[in-house]
Amino acid sequence: MEKYIKLTGEQFILVLNLGSSSLKFAIYHHKTMHRQWSGVIIGIGKSIGSMEVTDSHQYSALPKTEHYRNIEDAGTAIIHWLKKIKKYSLISAIGYRIVQGGADHRIPEIVSEKLLADLNALIFLAPNHLPGELSLINTFLLEFPDLKHVVCFDTNFHKDMPDHNKYYPLPAKYKDNGLIRYGFHGLSYEYIMHKLHQQHAFIDQKKIIIAHLGNGSSMAAVTFGKGFDTTMGISPMGGLVMSTRCGDLDPGAILFMLKQNDITPEELDVKLSYESGLIAIAGTGDMKELLNLSGDNQQAEAAIKLYCCQAKKFIAALAASIGGLDILIFTGGIGENSPEIRERICGEMDFMGLKIDRCLNLRKEKVISDQNSRVSVRVMATNEECMIAMHTKNILAPVVDDEPTYSSLSIAEKL
């Protein structure tokens, strides 16, 4: 007979965020949304990886070095870590970030057999993301089958874009089959807007561009508090040039590669996703390394210049799309942490009322715009894990907050 226990004490939400280069995880208090633990596993699939965990007092344990062969290994390592966290053993739900859910799956939803079947059928839309994300879900479903598992889609933020920004100029049959501009990094954009609403009473009246710059980079234009336009399209390969992704290409360039190199679409996908972008120009896609090399290395300087010039063009294009610009926000690993990249991008943008204060930028202040700049330029830390936890709580709120809930086993008892 299955054993049930009443969850009456503190309850927590586990968040799993599989990115392009890491697996982030966190535990949030279900009611207060206070983050109790956060961690990251890097080096998945490489000879040496590491796992680092930080508690709510910002104390970081020494990174644990290990060989993580695949996503399953990384997920299992988190499960083993959970065995040791007796105080936070009552996990009420697990929330996941999913990059792509197609046209029919945008808003957060509880994992079901039908949803998993639908996502498996959509792997062709995100072949570099969905397989790993589905593998992670399956790893935790097998370990914790009686918990609620909630998926949150990166495309949800962009679902209300107007038709002229959403659809490609292609025959209607392609649109009907799901070939549209979905946009990505939506959980990051949603978090930034959530924080802006907390800080400003009339933020919905502002025209905003959010630049999420990292290994994967994109921008979103926001007006009336909603996503209006974005740089990525049907896949996370489009838009700005990125660490290992090509960004926007002339369709003729893709046809050229297919015809001249006699390669399959799958091989082309690998080239455009993992062998293009900054790494193709300079041999590395790591922006810190590129900046360190740029003084003596022409290829590194060329890669940085291309990245920043493209960012300038997209800022101007998105501003034109929404008819002006009041606030420019830098976020993401590069956007938050690289004053030099921010300065290069904002340089010579006075023509559109955008100018940063070099001293404020170097001091890494939250507002870095010059006092005479018409555009407010800000730096904000994003937190996709927080948004996943909030969505997970909200989708379960009628059950968990209003009445006692039951689980077959707490994590502590199960393990």
CSV table of C-alpha atoms in Angstrom, one decimal:
chain,number,residue,atom,x,y,z
A,1,MET,CA,0.0,0.0,0.0
A,2,GLU,CA,1.3,3.4,-0.9
A,3,LYS,CA,2.3,5.5,2.1
A,4,TYR,CA,0.9,9.0,2.3
A,5,ILE,CA,2.0,11.8,4.7
A,6,LYS,CA,0.4,15.1,5.3
A,7,LEU,CA,2.5,18.1,4.3
A,8,THR,CA,1.8,20.5,7.1
A,9,GLY,CA,5.1,22.2,7.8
A,10,GLU,CA,7.4,24.2,5.6
A,11,GLN,CA,7.2,23.3,1.9
A,12,PHE,CA,9.7,24.1,-0.8
A,13,ILE,CA,9.9,24.3,-4.6
A,14,LEU,CA,12.8,22.8,-6.5
A,15,VAL,CA,13.8,24.7,-9.7
A,16,LEU,CA,15.8,23.2,-12.5
A,17,ASN,CA,17.1,25.5,-15.3
A,18,LEU,CA,19.1,23.7,-18.0
A,19,GLY,CA,20.9,26.3,-20.1
A,20,SER,CA,23.1,26.1,-23.1
A,21,SER,CA,26.2,25.6,-21.0
A,22,SER,CA,25.1,24.7,-17.5
A,23,LEU,CA,22.4,23.3,-15.2
A,24,LYS,CA,21.3,25.7,-12.6
A,25,PHE,CA,19.1,24.7,-9.6
A,26,ALA,CA,17.5,26.3,-6.6
A,27,ILE,CA,15.2,25.7,-3.7
A,28,TYR,CA,12.6,28.3,-2.8
A,29,HIS,CA,10.3,28.5,0.2
A,30,HIS,CA,6.8,27.8,-1.1
A,31,LYS,CA,5.0,30.6,0.7
A,32,THR,CA,7.7,33.4,1.1
A,33,MET,CA,9.5,32.7,-2.2
A,34,HIS,CA,12.8,33.1,-0.3
A,35,ARG,CA,15.6,31.3,-2.0
A,36,GLN,CA,17.1,28.8,0.4
A,37,TRP,CA,19.7,27.2,-1.8
A,38,SER,CA,21.1,27.8,-5.3
A,39,GLY,CA,23.6,25.9,-7.3
A,40,VAL,CA,25.1,25.3,-10.7
A,41,ILE,CA,26.7,22.3,-12.5
A,42,ILE,CA,29.1,23.2,-15.3
A,43,GLY,CA,31.2,21.1,-17.6
A,44,ILE,CA,28.5,18.5,-18.5
A,45,GLY,CA,29.8,16.2,-21.1
A,46,LYS,CA,33.4,17.3,-20.6
A,47,SER,CA,36.2,15.5,-19.0
A,48,ILE,CA,36.0,17.5,-15.8
A,49,GLY,CA,32.9,19.3,-14.5
A,50,SER,CA,32.0,20.9,-11.2
A,51,MET,CA,29.0,21.5,-8.9
A,52,GLU,CA,28.8,24.5,-6.6
A,53,VAL,CA,26.1,25.2,-4.0
A,54,THR,CA,25.3,28.5,-2.2
A,55,ASP,CA,23.0,28.8,0.8
A,56,SER,CA,20.7,31.7,1.7
A,57,HIS,CA,23.5,33.5,3.6
A,58,GLN,CA,25.6,33.5,0.4
A,59,TYR,CA,28.0,30.9,1.8
A,60,SER,CA,29.4,28.8,-1.1
A,61,ALA,CA,30.6,25.3,-0.6
A,62,LEU,CA,33.8,24.4,-2.3
A,63,PRO,CA,33.1,23.3,-5.9
A,64,LYS,CA,32.8,19.5,-6.2
A,65,THR,CA,34.8,18.3,-9.2
A,66,GLU,CA,33.3,15.3,-11.0
A,67,HIS,CA,32.8,13.8,-14.4
A,68,TYR,CA,29.2,14.5,-15.6
A,69,ARG,CA,28.8,12.4,-18.7
A,70,ASN,CA,25.4,13.7,-19.6
A,71,ILE,CA,22.3,15.4,-18.3
A,72,GLU,CA,21.2,12.3,-16.4
A,73,ASP,CA,24.5,12.4,-14.4
A,74,ALA,CA,24.0,16.0,-13.5
A,75,GLY,CA,20.4,15.4,-12.4
A,76,THR,CA,21.4,12.4,-10.3
A,77,ALA,CA,24.1,14.6,-8.6
A,78,ILE,CA,21.4,17.1,-7.6
A,79,ILE,CA,19.2,14.2,-6.3
A,80,HIS,CA,22.1,12.9,-4.2
A,81,TRP,CA,22.7,16.4,-2.9
A,82,LEU,CA,19.1,16.6,-1.8
A,83,LYS,CA,19.6,13.6,0.4
A,84,LYS,CA,21.8,15.8,2.7
A,85,ILE,CA,19.3,18.7,3.0
A,86,LYS,CA,17.0,17.2,5.6
A,87,LYS,CA,15.7,20.6,6.7
A,88,TYR,CA,14.4,21.3,3.2
A,89,SER,CA,13.1,17.8,2.5
A,90,LEU,CA,9.4,18.7,1.9
A,91,ILE,CA,9.5,19.5,-1.8
A,92,SER,CA,5.9,20.3,-2.9
A,93,ALA,CA,6.8,20.7,-6.6
A,94,ILE,CA,9.5,20.8,-9.2
A,95,GLY,CA,9.7,23.5,-11.8
A,96,TYR,CA,11.6,23.4,-15.1
A,97,ARG,CA,12.6,25.8,-17.8
A,98,ILE,CA,11.7,24.6,-21.3
A,99,VAL,CA,13.0,26.6,-24.3
A,100,GLN,CA,10.4,25.7,-26.9
A,101,GLY,CA,6.8,24.3,-26.6
A,102,GLY,CA,5.6,25.2,-30.1
A,103,ALA,CA,2.4,27.2,-30.8
A,104,ASP,CA,0.2,25.2,-28.4
A,105,HIS,CA,2.4,25.3,-25.3
A,106,ARG,CA,3.3,28.7,-24.1
A,107,ILE,CA,1.9,29.2,-20.6
A,108,PRO,CA,3.2,27.2,-17.6
A,109,GLU,CA,1.5,23.8,-17.2
A,110,ILE,CA,1.8,20.6,-15.2
A,111,VAL,CA,3.7,17.8,-16.8
A,112,SER,CA,1.5,15.1,-18.3
A,113,GLU,CA,2.0,12.1,-20.7
A,114,LYS,CA,0.4,14.1,-23.5
A,115,LEU,CA,2.6,17.1,-22.9
A,116,LEU,CA,5.7,15.0,-23.0
A,117,ALA,CA,4.5,13.3,-26.2
A,118,ASP,CA,3.9,16.8,-27.7
A,119,LEU,CA,7.3,18.0,-26.7
A,120,ASN,CA,9.0,14.9,-28.2
A,121,ALA,CA,7.2,15.7,-31.4
A,122,LEU,CA,8.6,19.2,-31.4
A,123,ILE,CA,12.3,18.3,-30.9
A,124,PHE,CA,12.9,19.4,-34.5
A,125,LEU,CA,12.1,23.0,-33.4
A,126,ALA,CA,14.8,23.0,-30.8
A,127,PRO,CA,17.1,20.0,-31.3
A,128,ASN,CA,19.9,21.5,-29.2
A,129,HIS,CA,17.6,22.1,-26.2
A,130,LEU,CA,14.5,19.9,-26.0
A,131,PRO,CA,16.3,16.5,-25.8
A,132,GLY,CA,18.3,17.5,-22.8
A,133,GLU,CA,15.3,19.2,-21.1
A,134,LEU,CA,13.1,16.2,-21.6
A,135,SER,CA,15.9,13.9,-20.3
A,136,LEU,CA,16.1,16.1,-17.1
A,137,ILE,CA,12.3,15.9,-16.6
A,138,ASN,CA,12.4,12.1,-17.0
A,139,THR,CA,15.2,11.8,-14.5
A,140,PHE,CA,13.2,13.6,-11.8
A,141,LEU,CA,9.9,12.0,-12.8
A,142,LEU,CA,11.4,8.6,-12.2
A,143,GLU,CA,12.8,9.7,-8.8
A,144,PHE,CA,9.8,11.7,-7.6
A,145,PRO,CA,6.7,10.4,-9.5
A,146,ASP,CA,4.3,11.7,-6.8
A,147,LEU,CA,5.3,15.3,-6.9
A,148,LYS,CA,3.8,17.9,-9.2
A,149,HIS,CA,6.2,18.7,-12.1
A,150,VAL,CA,5.6,22.1,-13.8
A,151,VAL,CA,7.2,23.4,-17.0
A,152,CYS,CA,7.7,27.0,-17.8
A,153,PHE,CA,8.3,28.1,-21.5
A,154,ASP,CA,10.8,30.6,-22.6
A,155,THR,CA,8.4,31.6,-25.5
A,156,ASN,CA,5.5,32.7,-23.3
A,157,PHE,CA,6.7,36.3,-22.9
A,158,HIS,CA,6.5,36.8,-26.7
A,159,LYS,CA,3.2,35.2,-27.4
A,160,ASP,CA,1.3,38.6,-27.7
A,161,MET,CA,3.6,40.1,-30.3
A,162,PRO,CA,1.6,41.6,-33.2
A,163,ASP,CA,1.3,39.6,-36.3
A,164,HIS,CA,3.7,41.7,-38.3
A,165,ASN,CA,6.4,40.8,-35.8
A,166,LYS,CA,5.3,37.2,-35.3
A,167,TYR,CA,4.9,35.8,-38.8
A,168,TYR,CA,7.4,35.1,-41.6
A,169,PRO,CA,6.6,36.2,-45.2
A,170,LEU,CA,6.2,32.6,-46.3
A,171,PRO,CA,3.2,30.5,-47.7
A,172,ALA,CA,0.5,30.0,-45.1
A,173,LYS,CA,1.0,26.3,-44.8
A,174,TYR,CA,4.3,26.9,-43.0
A,175,LYS,CA,2.7,29.1,-40.4
A,176,ASP,CA,0.0,26.5,-39.9
A,177,ASN,CA,2.7,23.9,-39.2
A,178,GLY,CA,4.3,26.1,-36.5
A,179,LEU,CA,6.9,28.1,-38.5
A,180,ILE,CA,6.6,31.4,-36.7
A,181,ARG,CA,8.8,33.8,-34.7
A,182,TYR,CA,8.5,32.5,-31.1
A,183,GLY,CA,11.3,34.5,-29.4
A,184,PHE,CA,13.3,33.2,-26.4
A,185,HIS,CA,14.9,34.2,-23.1
A,186,GLY,CA,11.3,35.0,-22.1
A,187,LEU,CA,11.7,34.0,-18.4
A,188,SER,CA,14.6,36.4,-18.1
A,189,TYR,CA,12.6,39.2,-19.7
A,190,GLU,CA,9.6,38.4,-17.6
A,191,TYR,CA,11.7,38.7,-14.4
A,192,ILE,CA,13.2,42.1,-15.5
A,193,MET,CA,9.7,43.4,-16.1
A,194,HIS,CA,8.5,42.0,-12.8
A,195,LYS,CA,11.2,43.9,-11.0
A,196,LEU,CA,10.5,47.1,-12.9
A,197,HIS,CA,6.8,46.9,-12.0
A,198,GLN,CA,7.9,46.7,-8.3
A,199,GLN,CA,10.2,49.7,-8.7
A,200,HIS,CA,8.1,52.0,-10.9
A,201,ALA,CA,4.3,52.8,-10.8
A,202,PHE,CA,4.0,53.8,-14.5
A,203,ILE,CA,6.5,51.4,-16.2
A,204,ASP,CA,3.8,50.2,-18.7
A,205,GLN,CA,3.9,53.7,-20.2
A,206,LYS,CA,7.6,53.3,-21.0
A,207,LYS,CA,9.2,52.0,-24.2
A,208,ILE,CA,11.9,49.5,-23.1
A,209,ILE,CA,14.6,47.4,-24.7
A,210,ILE,CA,16.0,44.6,-22.7
A,211,ALA,CA,19.4,43.2,-23.9
A,212,HIS,CA,19.9,39.7,-22.5
A,213,LEU,CA,23.6,39.2,-23.4
A,214,GLY,CA,25.4,35.9,-22.6
A,215,ASN,CA,26.5,32.8,-24.4
A,216,GLY,CA,23.1,33.0,-26.0
A,217,SER,CA,22.2,36.6,-26.7
A,218,SER,CA,18.9,38.3,-27.7
A,219,MET,CA,17.0,41.5,-27.2
A,220,ALA,CA,13.3,42.3,-26.6
A,221,ALA,CA,11.3,45.4,-27.2
A,222,VAL,CA,8.6,46.0,-24.6
A,223,THR,CA,5.7,48.5,-24.8
A,224,PHE,CA,2.6,48.7,-22.6
A,225,GLY,CA,4.3,46.1,-20.4
A,226,LYS,CA,4.3,43.4,-23.1
A,227,GLY,CA,6.7,41.9,-25.5
A,228,PHE,CA,6.3,43.7,-28.8
A,229,ASP,CA,9.3,42.5,-30.8
A,230,THR,CA,12.4,40.4,-30.4
A,231,THR,CA,15.6,39.4,-32.2
A,232,MET,CA,15.3,35.6,-32.1
A,233,GLY,CA,12.8,33.8,-34.3
A,234,ILE,CA,11.8,30.2,-34.6
A,235,SER,CA,15.0,29.0,-32.9
A,236,PRO,CA,17.6,30.4,-30.5
A,237,MET,CA,20.1,30.5,-33.3
A,238,GLY,CA,18.8,33.8,-34.9
A,239,GLY,CA,19.3,37.4,-34.1
A,240,LEU,CA,22.6,38.6,-32.7
A,241,VAL,CA,25.8,36.7,-33.3
A,242,MET,CA,26.6,34.6,-30.2
A,243,SER,CA,29.3,32.5,-28.5
A,244,THR,CA,28.9,29.5,-30.8
A,245,ARG,CA,25.7,30.4,-32.8
A,246,CYS,CA,25.6,32.2,-36.1
A,247,GLY,CA,22.8,34.7,-35.5
A,248,ASP,CA,20.9,36.0,-38.5
A,249,LEU,CA,22.1,34.8,-41.9
A,250,ASP,CA,21.0,35.5,-45.5
A,251,PRO,CA,18.9,32.4,-46.5
A,252,GLY,CA,21.3,32.2,-49.5
A,253,ALA,CA,24.2,31.6,-47.1
A,254,ILE,CA,22.4,28.5,-45.7
A,255,LEU,CA,21.7,27.3,-49.3
A,256,PHE,CA,25.3,27.9,-50.2
A,257,MET,CA,26.5,25.7,-47.3
A,258,LEU,CA,24.1,22.9,-48.1
A,259,LYS,CA,25.0,22.9,-51.8
A,260,GLN,CA,28.7,23.4,-51.6
A,261,ASN,CA,29.5,21.1,-48.7
A,262,ASP,CA,27.2,18.2,-49.3
A,263,ILE,CA,26.1,18.1,-45.7
A,264,THR,CA,22.8,17.0,-44.1
A,265,PRO,CA,20.4,19.4,-42.3
A,266,GLU,CA,21.5,17.8,-39.0
A,267,GLU,CA,25.2,18.5,-39.8
A,268,LEU,CA,24.3,22.0,-40.8
A,269,ASP,CA,22.5,22.5,-37.5
A,270,VAL,CA,25.7,21.5,-35.6
A,271,LYS,CA,27.7,23.9,-37.6
A,272,LEU,CA,25.3,26.8,-37.0
A,273,SER,CA,24.8,26.1,-33.3
A,274,TYR,CA,28.2,25.0,-32.1
A,275,GLU,CA,30.8,26.0,-34.6
A,276,SER,CA,29.7,29.5,-35.7
A,277,GLY,CA,29.5,32.9,-34.1
A,278,LEU,CA,32.4,34.3,-32.1
A,279,ILE,CA,34.2,30.9,-31.8
A,280,ALA,CA,34.3,30.7,-35.6
A,281,ILE,CA,36.0,34.1,-35.9
A,282,ALA,CA,38.4,34.0,-33.0
A,283,GLY,CA,38.7,30.3,-31.8
A,284,THR,CA,36.8,31.0,-28.6
A,285,GLY,CA,33.3,32.1,-27.7
A,286,ASP,CA,34.2,33.2,-24.2
A,287,MET,CA,33.8,37.0,-24.0
A,288,LYS,CA,36.1,37.3,-21.0
A,289,GLU,CA,38.8,35.5,-23.0
A,290,LEU,CA,38.2,37.6,-26.1
A,291,LEU,CA,38.5,40.8,-24.1
A,292,ASN,CA,41.8,39.6,-22.6
A,293,LEU,CA,43.1,38.7,-26.0
A,294,SER,CA,41.8,41.7,-27.9
A,295,GLY,CA,44.8,44.0,-27.4
A,296,ASP,CA,47.2,41.7,-29.4
A,297,ASN,CA,44.8,39.4,-31.3
A,298,GLN,CA,43.1,40.8,-34.4
A,299,GLN,CA,40.6,37.9,-34.6
A,300,ALA,CA,39.5,38.5,-31.0
A,301,GLU,CA,39.1,42.2,-31.7
A,302,ALA,CA,37.1,41.4,-34.8
A,303,ALA,CA,34.8,39.1,-32.9
A,304,ILE,CA,34.1,41.7,-30.2
A,305,LYS,CA,33.6,44.5,-32.8
A,306,LEU,CA,31.0,42.3,-34.7
A,307,TYR,CA,29.2,41.5,-31.5
A,308,CYS,CA,28.9,45.1,-30.4
A,309,CYS,CA,28.1,46.5,-33.8
A,310,GLN,CA,25.3,44.0,-34.3
A,311,ALA,CA,24.0,44.9,-30.8
A,312,LYS,CA,23.9,48.6,-31.8
A,313,LYS,CA,21.9,47.8,-35.0
A,314,PHE,CA,19.4,45.7,-33.1
A,315,ILE,CA,18.9,48.4,-30.5
A,316,ALA,CA,18.2,51.0,-33.2
A,317,ALA,CA,15.9,48.6,-35.1
A,318,LEU,CA,13.9,47.7,-32.0
A,319,ALA,CA,13.6,51.3,-31.0
A,320,ALA,CA,12.2,52.0,-34.4
A,321,SER,CA,9.8,49.1,-34.0
A,322,ILE,CA,8.3,50.6,-30.9
A,323,GLY,CA,8.6,54.2,-31.9
A,324,GLY,CA,11.2,55.4,-29.5
A,325,LEU,CA,13.2,54.4,-26.4
A,326,ASP,CA,12.9,55.4,-22.8
A,327,ILE,CA,14.9,52.6,-21.0
A,328,LEU,CA,17.7,50.3,-22.1
A,329,ILE,CA,18.5,47.4,-19.8
A,330,PHE,CA,21.5,45.2,-19.9
A,331,THR,CA,21.2,41.8,-18.3
A,332,GLY,CA,22.6,38.3,-18.7
A,333,GLY,CA,26.2,37.1,-18.0
A,334,ILE,CA,27.8,39.6,-20.4
A,335,GLY,CA,25.3,42.4,-20.0
A,336,GLU,CA,25.5,42.4,-16.2
A,337,ASN,CA,29.3,41.9,-15.9
A,338,SER,CA,31.1,43.5,-18.7
A,339,PRO,CA,31.5,47.3,-18.5
A,340,GLU,CA,33.6,47.3,-21.7
A,341,ILE,CA,31.0,45.6,-23.8
A,342,ARG,CA,28.3,48.0,-22.5
A,343,GLU,CA,30.5,51.0,-23.3
A,344,ARG,CA,31.3,49.7,-26.8
A,345,ILE,CA,27.6,49.0,-27.5
A,346,CYS,CA,26.4,52.4,-26.3
A,347,GLY,CA,29.3,54.4,-27.8
A,348,GLU,CA,28.2,56.8,-30.6
A,349,MET,CA,24.6,56.3,-29.9
A,350,ASP,CA,24.0,60.0,-29.0
A,351,PHE,CA,22.0,60.4,-32.2
A,352,MET,CA,19.1,58.6,-30.5
A,353,GLY,CA,19.5,60.2,-27.1
A,354,LEU,CA,21.5,57.3,-25.6
A,355,LYS,CA,24.7,58.1,-23.7
A,356,ILE,CA,26.3,56.4,-20.7
A,357,ASP,CA,28.4,57.8,-17.9
A,358,ARG,CA,31.8,56.0,-18.2
A,359,CYS,CA,32.5,56.3,-14.4
A,360,LEU,CA,29.1,55.0,-13.4
A,361,ASN,CA,29.6,52.1,-15.9
A,362,LEU,CA,33.0,51.2,-14.6
A,363,ARG,CA,31.8,51.3,-11.0
A,364,LYS,CA,29.0,48.9,-12.1
A,365,GLU,CA,26.2,51.1,-10.8
A,366,LYS,CA,22.6,50.1,-11.5
A,367,VAL,CA,21.9,53.2,-13.5
A,368,ILE,CA,24.8,54.0,-15.9
A,369,SER,CA,23.3,56.7,-18.2
A,370,ASP,CA,24.8,60.1,-18.5
A,371,GLN,CA,22.8,62.9,-16.8
A,372,ASN,CA,22.1,64.4,-20.2
A,373,SER,CA,21.0,61.1,-21.8
A,374,ARG,CA,17.3,61.0,-22.8
A,375,VAL,CA,17.4,57.2,-22.5
A,376,SER,CA,17.8,55.7,-19.0
A,377,VAL,CA,20.5,53.0,-19.3
A,378,ARG,CA,20.5,50.4,-16.5
A,379,VAL,CA,22.1,47.2,-15.5
A,380,MET,CA,19.9,44.6,-13.8
A,381,ALA,CA,20.6,41.0,-12.7
A,382,THR,CA,18.1,38.5,-14.1
A,383,ASN,CA,16.8,35.5,-12.2
A,384,GLU,CA,15.0,32.9,-14.4
A,385,GLU,CA,14.9,30.5,-11.4
A,386,CYS,CA,12.8,32.9,-9.4
A,387,MET,CA,10.3,33.2,-12.2
A,388,ILE,CA,10.0,29.4,-12.6
A,389,ALA,CA,9.4,29.2,-8.8
A,390,MET,CA,6.7,31.8,-8.9
A,391,HIS,CA,5.0,30.2,-11.9
A,392,THR,CA,5.2,26.8,-10.2
A,393,LYS,CA,3.7,28.2,-7.0
A,394,ASN,CA,0.9,30.0,-8.9
A,395,ILE,CA,-0.1,27.0,-10.9
A,396,LEU,CA,-0.4,24.9,-7.7
A,397,ALA,CA,-1.7,27.7,-5.5
A,398,PRO,CA,-5.4,26.6,-5.4
A,399,VAL,CA,-4.2,23.2,-4.1
A,400,VAL,CA,-1.2,23.9,-1.9
A,401,ASP,CA,-2.1,27.2,-0.3
A,402,ASP,CA,-5.8,26.7,0.4
A,403,GLU,CA,-5.9,23.2,1.8
A,404,PRO,CA,-3.5,20.5,3.2
A,405,THR,CA,-1.7,18.5,0.5
A,406,TYR,CA,-0.5,15.0,0.5
A,407,SER,CA,2.6,13.4,-1.1
A,408,SER,CA,3.5,9.8,-1.2
A,409,LEU,CA,6.9,10.5,0.5
A,410,SER,CA,8.9,13.5,1.5
A,411,ILE,CA,12.3,13.6,-0.2
A,412,ALA,CA,14.0,12.8,3.2
A,413,GLU,CA,11.8,9.6,3.7
A,414,LYS,CA,12.1,8.6,0.0
A,415,LEU,CA,15.8,8.7,0.1
